[in-house]
mmCIF file of C-alpha atoms and ligand atoms in Angstrom:
data_model
loop_
_atom_site.group_PDB
_atom_site.id
_atom_site.type_symbol
_atom_site.label_atom_id
_atom_site.label_comp_id
_atom_site.label_asym_id
_atom_site.label_seq_id
_atom_site.Cartn_x
_atom_site.Cartn_y
_atom_site.Cartn_z
ATOM 1 C CA UNK A 1 -35.903 214.742 -62.367
ATOM 2 C CA UNK A 2 -35.478 218.509 -63.594
ATOM 3 C CA UNK A 3 -36.153 219.992 -59.540
ATOM 4 C CA UNK A 4 -37.289 223.356 -59.032
ATOM 5 C CA UNK A 5 -36.343 225.363 -56.350
ATOM 6 C CA UNK A 6 -37.408 229.041 -55.524
ATOM 7 C CA UNK A 7 -35.023 230.727 -52.072
ATOM 8 C CA UNK A 8 -32.697 228.448 -52.260
ATOM 9 C CA UNK A 9 -29.375 229.849 -50.638
ATOM 10 C CA UNK A 10 -29.408 229.037 -46.953
ATOM 11 C CA UNK A 11 -31.953 227.203 -44.643
ATOM 12 C CA UNK A 12 -34.534 224.732 -45.773
ATOM 13 C CA UNK A 13 -34.364 226.089 -49.818
ATOM 14 C CA UNK A 14 -30.636 225.039 -49.700
ATOM 15 C CA UNK A 15 -30.365 221.492 -48.085
ATOM 16 C CA UNK A 16 -33.979 221.048 -51.050
ATOM 17 C CA UNK A 17 -31.095 221.420 -52.589
ATOM 18 C CA UNK A 18 -28.075 218.989 -51.355
ATOM 19 C CA UNK A 19 -30.600 216.504 -51.331
ATOM 20 C CA UNK A 20 -31.582 216.469 -55.034
ATOM 21 C CA UNK A 21 -28.165 216.720 -55.977
ATOM 22 C CA UNK A 22 -27.263 213.677 -54.063
ATOM 23 C CA UNK A 23 -30.080 212.036 -55.424
ATOM 24 C CA UNK A 24 -29.070 212.641 -58.512
ATOM 25 C CA UNK A 25 -31.404 215.036 -59.716
ATOM 26 C CA UNK A 26 -30.912 217.913 -62.355
ATOM 27 C CA UNK A 27 -31.035 221.585 -59.813
ATOM 28 C CA UNK A 28 -32.696 225.143 -61.284
ATOM 29 C CA UNK A 29 -32.317 226.876 -57.293
ATOM 30 C CA UNK A 30 -32.450 230.717 -56.958
ATOM 31 C CA UNK A 31 -31.286 233.395 -54.172
ATOM 32 C CA UNK A 32 -30.734 236.957 -54.281
ATOM 33 C CA UNK A 33 -27.274 237.642 -52.941
ATOM 34 C CA UNK A 34 -24.435 236.793 -55.779
ATOM 35 C CA UNK A 35 -22.306 234.289 -52.433
ATOM 36 C CA UNK A 36 -25.630 232.957 -52.228
ATOM 37 C CA UNK A 37 -25.478 232.429 -56.149
ATOM 38 C CA UNK A 38 -21.927 231.052 -56.079
ATOM 39 C CA UNK A 39 -22.602 228.819 -53.765
ATOM 40 C CA UNK A 40 -25.768 226.957 -55.422
ATOM 41 C CA UNK A 41 -23.554 226.716 -58.550
ATOM 42 C CA UNK A 42 -20.647 224.904 -56.780
ATOM 43 C CA UNK A 43 -24.470 222.256 -55.055
ATOM 44 C CA UNK A 44 -23.515 222.074 -59.262
ATOM 45 C CA UNK A 45 -26.835 223.992 -59.254
ATOM 46 C CA UNK A 46 -27.494 225.803 -62.515
ATOM 47 C CA UNK A 47 -28.322 229.235 -60.399
ATOM 48 C CA UNK A 48 -30.723 232.166 -61.256
ATOM 49 C CA UNK A 49 -30.272 235.901 -59.721
ATOM 50 C CA UNK A 50 -34.966 236.231 -57.771
ATOM 51 C CA UNK A 51 -36.177 237.638 -55.886
ATOM 52 C CA UNK A 52 -40.049 236.641 -54.406
ATOM 53 C CA UNK A 53 -40.566 240.048 -54.000
ATOM 54 C CA UNK A 54 -39.363 242.417 -56.564
ATOM 55 C CA UNK A 55 -42.241 242.600 -59.310
ATOM 56 C CA UNK A 56 -39.885 243.703 -62.328
ATOM 57 C CA UNK A 57 -37.370 240.021 -60.775
ATOM 58 C CA UNK A 58 -40.189 237.595 -60.919
ATOM 59 C CA UNK A 59 -40.957 238.142 -64.339
ATOM 60 C CA UNK A 60 -37.740 238.048 -65.955
ATOM 61 C CA UNK A 61 -38.254 234.037 -64.388
ATOM 62 C CA UNK A 62 -40.501 232.400 -67.157
ATOM 63 C CA UNK A 63 -37.759 233.145 -70.326
ATOM 64 C CA UNK A 64 -34.484 231.820 -67.993
ATOM 65 C CA UNK A 65 -37.180 228.587 -67.805
ATOM 66 C CA UNK A 66 -38.410 228.874 -71.175
ATOM 67 C CA UNK A 67 -37.917 225.190 -72.224
ATOM 68 C CA UNK A 68 -37.625 223.604 -68.705
ATOM 69 C CA UNK A 69 -39.767 220.782 -68.025
ATOM 70 C CA UNK A 70 -39.682 220.407 -63.997
ATOM 71 C CA UNK A 71 -40.606 217.831 -62.219
ATOM 72 C CA UNK A 72 -40.563 218.198 -59.121
ATOM 73 C CA UNK A 73 -41.274 223.011 -57.584
ATOM 74 C CA UNK A 74 -40.540 224.037 -54.379
ATOM 75 C CA UNK A 75 -41.626 227.631 -53.464
ATOM 76 C CA UNK A 76 -39.578 228.230 -50.336
ATOM 77 C CA UNK A 77 -38.896 231.763 -50.084
ATOM 78 C CA UNK A 78 -40.142 232.910 -47.010
ATOM 79 C CA UNK A 79 -39.611 236.162 -44.335
ATOM 80 C CA UNK A 80 -41.156 235.498 -40.341
ATOM 81 C CA UNK A 81 -41.963 238.402 -39.675
ATOM 82 C CA UNK A 82 -42.220 241.214 -36.502
ATOM 83 C CA UNK A 83 -42.520 238.882 -33.301
ATOM 84 C CA UNK A 84 -45.044 239.288 -32.051
ATOM 85 C CA UNK A 85 -47.567 238.456 -28.795
ATOM 86 C CA UNK A 86 -50.881 240.144 -28.966
ATOM 87 C CA UNK A 87 -52.387 242.657 -31.006
ATOM 88 C CA UNK A 88 -49.577 244.254 -31.817
ATOM 89 C CA UNK A 89 -50.353 245.967 -34.639
ATOM 90 C CA UNK A 90 -47.684 245.749 -37.615
ATOM 91 C CA UNK A 91 -46.937 248.690 -39.782
ATOM 92 C CA UNK A 92 -47.823 249.312 -43.387
ATOM 93 C CA UNK A 93 -43.445 247.586 -44.127
ATOM 94 C CA UNK A 94 -43.409 244.880 -42.075
ATOM 95 C CA UNK A 95 -47.254 244.082 -42.919
ATOM 96 C CA UNK A 96 -45.762 244.717 -47.174
ATOM 97 C CA UNK A 97 -43.118 242.266 -46.006
ATOM 98 C CA UNK A 98 -44.606 239.175 -45.460
ATOM 99 C CA UNK A 99 -46.989 239.472 -47.627
ATOM 100 C CA UNK A 100 -45.630 240.894 -50.373
ATOM 101 C CA UNK A 101 -42.957 237.018 -49.639
ATOM 102 C CA UNK A 102 -45.186 234.625 -48.678
ATOM 103 C CA UNK A 103 -48.542 235.545 -50.572
ATOM 104 C CA UNK A 104 -47.566 237.709 -53.879
ATOM 105 C CA UNK A 105 -44.849 236.234 -55.297
ATOM 106 C CA UNK A 106 -46.349 233.215 -55.292
ATOM 107 C CA UNK A 107 -49.027 234.660 -56.557
ATOM 108 C CA UNK A 108 -47.081 235.030 -59.330
ATOM 109 C CA UNK A 109 -45.126 232.832 -59.279
ATOM 110 C CA UNK A 110 -47.052 230.088 -60.269
ATOM 111 C CA UNK A 111 -49.122 230.900 -63.356
ATOM 112 C CA UNK A 112 -45.424 231.414 -64.707
ATOM 113 C CA UNK A 113 -43.922 227.740 -63.492
ATOM 114 C CA UNK A 114 -47.069 226.315 -64.978
ATOM 115 C CA UNK A 115 -45.894 226.558 -68.459
ATOM 116 C CA UNK A 116 -42.862 224.912 -67.354
ATOM 117 C CA UNK A 117 -44.315 221.773 -65.586
ATOM 118 C CA UNK A 118 -43.255 218.576 -66.640
ATOM 119 C CA UNK A 119 -46.421 216.282 -67.035
ATOM 120 C CA UNK A 120 -46.905 214.980 -63.753
ATOM 121 C CA UNK A 121 -45.285 216.721 -61.866
ATOM 122 C CA UNK A 122 -45.440 218.187 -58.153
ATOM 123 C CA UNK A 123 -45.201 221.590 -56.742
ATOM 124 C CA UNK A 124 -44.910 221.624 -53.994
ATOM 125 C CA UNK A 125 -45.964 225.061 -51.191
ATOM 126 C CA UNK A 126 -43.757 225.663 -47.530
ATOM 127 C CA UNK A 127 -46.194 226.919 -45.897
ATOM 128 C CA UNK A 128 -46.369 226.600 -42.032
ATOM 129 C CA UNK A 129 -48.794 224.969 -39.086
ATOM 130 C CA UNK A 130 -48.617 228.708 -37.827
ATOM 131 C CA UNK A 131 -51.202 229.648 -40.413
ATOM 132 C CA UNK A 132 -53.473 226.637 -39.856
ATOM 133 C CA UNK A 133 -56.440 227.702 -38.006
ATOM 134 C CA UNK A 134 -57.674 224.602 -36.339
ATOM 135 C CA UNK A 135 -56.642 223.786 -32.904
ATOM 136 C CA UNK A 136 -54.652 226.974 -32.283
ATOM 137 C CA UNK A 137 -53.831 228.488 -29.065
ATOM 138 C CA UNK A 138 -52.238 231.207 -29.761
ATOM 139 C CA UNK A 139 -52.002 234.647 -31.262
ATOM 140 C CA UNK A 140 -48.104 235.269 -31.689
ATOM 141 C CA UNK A 141 -46.324 235.694 -34.556
ATOM 142 C CA UNK A 142 -49.690 236.722 -36.016
ATOM 143 C CA UNK A 143 -48.797 239.144 -39.766
ATOM 144 C CA UNK A 144 -46.936 235.686 -40.476
ATOM 145 C CA UNK A 145 -49.877 233.174 -39.014
ATOM 146 C CA UNK A 146 -52.409 235.039 -41.703
ATOM 147 C CA UNK A 147 -48.857 235.281 -44.896
ATOM 148 C CA UNK A 148 -49.692 231.736 -43.967
ATOM 149 C CA UNK A 149 -52.951 230.808 -44.208
ATOM 150 C CA UNK A 150 -53.259 233.770 -47.731
ATOM 151 C CA UNK A 151 -50.619 230.978 -49.134
ATOM 152 C CA UNK A 152 -52.789 227.769 -47.717
ATOM 153 C CA UNK A 153 -55.354 228.943 -50.261
ATOM 154 C CA UNK A 154 -53.792 230.496 -52.841
ATOM 155 C CA UNK A 155 -52.064 226.414 -53.562
ATOM 156 C CA UNK A 156 -55.574 225.260 -52.701
ATOM 157 C CA UNK A 157 -56.560 227.727 -55.927
ATOM 158 C CA UNK A 158 -52.957 226.547 -57.629
ATOM 159 C CA UNK A 159 -54.192 223.134 -57.403
ATOM 160 C CA UNK A 160 -57.493 223.448 -59.218
ATOM 161 C CA UNK A 161 -56.254 225.737 -61.271
ATOM 162 C CA UNK A 162 -52.886 223.266 -62.538
ATOM 163 C CA UNK A 163 -55.795 219.851 -62.749
ATOM 164 C CA UNK A 164 -55.106 216.916 -64.371
ATOM 165 C CA UNK A 165 -51.779 218.799 -64.691
ATOM 166 C CA UNK A 166 -50.170 218.823 -61.623
ATOM 167 C CA UNK A 167 -50.108 217.168 -58.364
ATOM 168 C CA UNK A 168 -49.993 221.502 -55.982
ATOM 169 C CA UNK A 169 -50.138 221.036 -52.007
ATOM 170 C CA UNK A 170 -48.519 222.882 -49.559
ATOM 171 C CA UNK A 171 -45.617 221.721 -46.140
ATOM 172 C CA UNK A 172 -45.223 222.234 -43.156
ATOM 173 C CA UNK A 173 -41.458 221.712 -42.547
ATOM 174 C CA UNK A 174 -41.679 220.575 -38.780
ATOM 175 C CA UNK A 175 -40.430 223.471 -36.486
ATOM 176 C CA UNK A 176 -37.015 223.381 -38.003
ATOM 177 C CA UNK A 177 -33.616 224.753 -36.549
ATOM 178 C CA UNK A 178 -32.906 226.894 -39.456
ATOM 179 C CA UNK A 179 -32.114 230.608 -39.035
ATOM 180 C CA UNK A 180 -35.601 231.724 -38.571
ATOM 181 C CA UNK A 181 -36.236 228.383 -36.850
ATOM 182 C CA UNK A 182 -33.954 228.959 -33.914
ATOM 183 C CA UNK A 183 -31.540 226.743 -32.032
ATOM 184 C CA UNK A 184 -34.149 225.226 -30.120
ATOM 185 C CA UNK A 185 -35.744 223.700 -32.883
ATOM 186 C CA UNK A 186 -37.217 220.811 -32.627
ATOM 187 C CA UNK A 187 -35.376 219.087 -35.449
ATOM 188 C CA UNK A 188 -32.297 219.539 -38.508
ATOM 189 C CA UNK A 189 -33.299 220.535 -41.876
ATOM 190 C CA UNK A 190 -31.804 216.877 -43.441
ATOM 191 C CA UNK A 191 -34.641 215.257 -41.488
ATOM 192 C CA UNK A 192 -37.295 218.018 -42.595
ATOM 193 C CA UNK A 193 -35.922 217.823 -46.499
ATOM 194 C CA UNK A 194 -35.856 213.950 -46.329
ATOM 195 C CA UNK A 195 -39.118 213.963 -44.822
ATOM 196 C CA UNK A 196 -40.430 216.242 -47.749
ATOM 197 C CA UNK A 197 -38.295 214.349 -50.412
ATOM 198 C CA UNK A 198 -41.054 211.263 -49.317
ATOM 199 C CA UNK A 199 -44.144 212.446 -49.883
ATOM 200 C CA UNK A 200 -43.237 214.110 -52.642
ATOM 201 C CA UNK A 201 -42.640 211.522 -53.847
ATOM 202 C CA UNK A 202 -45.200 209.454 -53.056
ATOM 203 C CA UNK A 203 -47.673 211.923 -53.496
ATOM 204 C CA UNK A 204 -51.203 211.330 -56.428
ATOM 205 C CA UNK A 205 -52.547 213.000 -58.506
ATOM 206 C CA UNK A 206 -55.968 213.231 -55.580
ATOM 207 C CA UNK A 207 -53.657 214.493 -52.823
ATOM 208 C CA UNK A 208 -53.233 217.879 -54.471
ATOM 209 C CA UNK A 209 -54.980 220.689 -52.871
ATOM 210 C CA UNK A 210 -53.945 218.759 -49.822
ATOM 211 C CA UNK A 211 -51.750 220.233 -46.364
ATOM 212 C CA UNK A 212 -48.993 218.204 -45.933
ATOM 213 C CA UNK A 213 -46.921 217.691 -42.205
ATOM 214 C CA UNK A 214 -43.163 217.006 -42.883
ATOM 215 C CA UNK A 215 -43.635 213.514 -42.127
ATOM 216 C CA UNK A 216 -46.320 213.007 -44.297
ATOM 217 C CA UNK A 217 -48.989 213.195 -41.590
ATOM 218 C CA UNK A 218 -51.675 215.402 -42.687
ATOM 219 C CA UNK A 219 -52.696 218.707 -41.978
ATOM 220 C CA UNK A 220 -56.078 220.478 -40.853
ATOM 221 C CA UNK A 221 -56.671 224.065 -42.649
HETATM 222 N N1 NAP B 1 -37.597 226.438 -40.096
HETATM 223 C C1 NAP B 1 -38.876 226.595 -40.166
HETATM 224 O O1 NAP B 1 -39.030 226.266 -38.324
HETATM 225 C C2 NAP B 1 -40.021 226.758 -39.933
HETATM 226 C C3 NAP B 1 -41.821 226.310 -40.465
HETATM 227 C C4 NAP B 1 -42.904 226.561 -40.872
HETATM 228 C C5 NAP B 1 -41.964 226.866 -42.546
HETATM 229 N N2 NAP B 1 -41.022 227.472 -42.699
HETATM 230 C C6 NAP B 1 -40.730 227.839 -43.587
HETATM 231 O O2 NAP B 1 -40.527 227.131 -44.940
HETATM 232 C C7 NAP B 1 -39.779 228.129 -45.258
HETATM 233 C C8 NAP B 1 -37.490 228.639 -45.795
HETATM 234 O O3 NAP B 1 -38.037 228.830 -44.329
HETATM 235 P P1 NAP B 1 -36.313 229.069 -43.238
HETATM 236 O O4 NAP B 1 -36.377 228.000 -42.298
HETATM 237 O O5 NAP B 1 -35.104 227.970 -43.988
HETATM 238 O O6 NAP B 1 -35.521 229.910 -43.142
HETATM 239 P P2 NAP B 1 -34.778 231.224 -43.828
HETATM 240 O O7 NAP B 1 -33.250 229.817 -43.447
HETATM 241 O O8 NAP B 1 -34.957 232.545 -43.025
HETATM 242 O O9 NAP B 1 -34.486 231.264 -45.020
HETATM 243 C C9 NAP B 1 -35.693 232.030 -45.911
HETATM 244 C C10 NAP B 1 -35.087 231.765 -47.157
HETATM 245 O O10 NAP B 1 -36.135 232.865 -47.675
HETATM 246 C C11 NAP B 1 -35.729 233.291 -49.487
HETATM 247 N N3 NAP B 1 -35.994 234.505 -49.145
HETATM 248 C C12 NAP B 1 -36.403 235.362 -48.091
HETATM 249 N N4 NAP B 1 -37.270 236.456 -49.066
HETATM 250 C C13 NAP B 1 -37.239 235.848 -50.264
HETATM 251 C C14 NAP B 1 -37.597 237.271 -51.362
HETATM 252 N N5 NAP B 1 -37.914 237.607 -51.053
HETATM 253 N N6 NAP B 1 -36.950 236.773 -52.559
HETATM 254 C C15 NAP B 1 -35.892 235.060 -52.379
HETATM 255 N N7 NAP B 1 -35.947 235.081 -51.895
HETATM 256 C C16 NAP B 1 -36.236 235.089 -49.880
HETATM 257 C C17 NAP B 1 -34.497 233.193 -47.757
HETATM 258 O O11 NAP B 1 -32.729 234.045 -48.995
HETATM 259 P P3 NAP B 1 -31.915 235.160 -48.940
HETATM 260 O O12 NAP B 1 -30.627 233.881 -48.299
HETATM 261 O O13 NAP B 1 -32.036 235.544 -49.760
HETATM 262 O O14 NAP B 1 -32.202 235.773 -47.687
HETATM 263 C C18 NAP B 1 -33.985 232.319 -47.825
HETATM 264 O O15 NAP B 1 -33.511 231.357 -48.256
HETATM 265 C C19 NAP B 1 -39.647 229.307 -45.259
HETATM 266 O O16 NAP B 1 -41.391 229.852 -46.090
HETATM 267 C C20 NAP B 1 -40.537 229.106 -44.175
HETATM 268 O O17 NAP B 1 -41.810 230.974 -43.343
HETATM 269 C C21 NAP B 1 -39.527 227.838 -41.922
#
């Protein structure tokens, strides 16, 4: 199996690398810093430098993966942005970092990745239940929520554009103990990624455009 993980320096992305390598997959993984790239190489991945919020960096991806045919792609890189509780207006700088990383990044990456998919490939975008409008009862961190609602729309359009070529889904990985999720989160990365790998192994073309919890449960928008 040939796997591409975008945003793999730590947390959820790194655990995808660790588990897919343990399962014998060939991995290409991206990070921004040299130390993270070296750690990915130590773990047997082909490591590529990529900043998803940098247009020049993303535009170089296509030739770096030219000739590859990925069976699984995980677009994982993301930032949380300001932790707000109500209607605190974001600064332009915060808005740009969160939206450029979580939304514009995938919109620039997906066209390049589309050229490097194996027949029947599975593409997962790391979203969040915090982006769901259904059942929302708390406005905390509304900039992050808006970015994940937007990336679910991006996922849906990618699913339509790649119909017949790839199954495209988004995930809520659970509330996971990472730098972003914090020490109080519900589950560890091992549980979250094991669940998502099981979902990725079992999704069918008819599932394209769906939003899944890490345990395989379908989520409302
Ligand atoms: N943890 C949770 O409970 C939870 C819940 C729902 C959704 N998620 C989503 O899951 C994904 C991973 O989260 P995590 O918990 O693993 O977070 P994390 O520990 O904060 O790691 C974030 C990852 O994204 C990378 N990244 C951030 N900005 C980037 C950029 N401009 N270019 C390339 N890579 C960039 C980071 O790389 P650097 O090391 O270079 O910064 C790091 O690898 C995110 O999309 C997040 O929104 C997480």
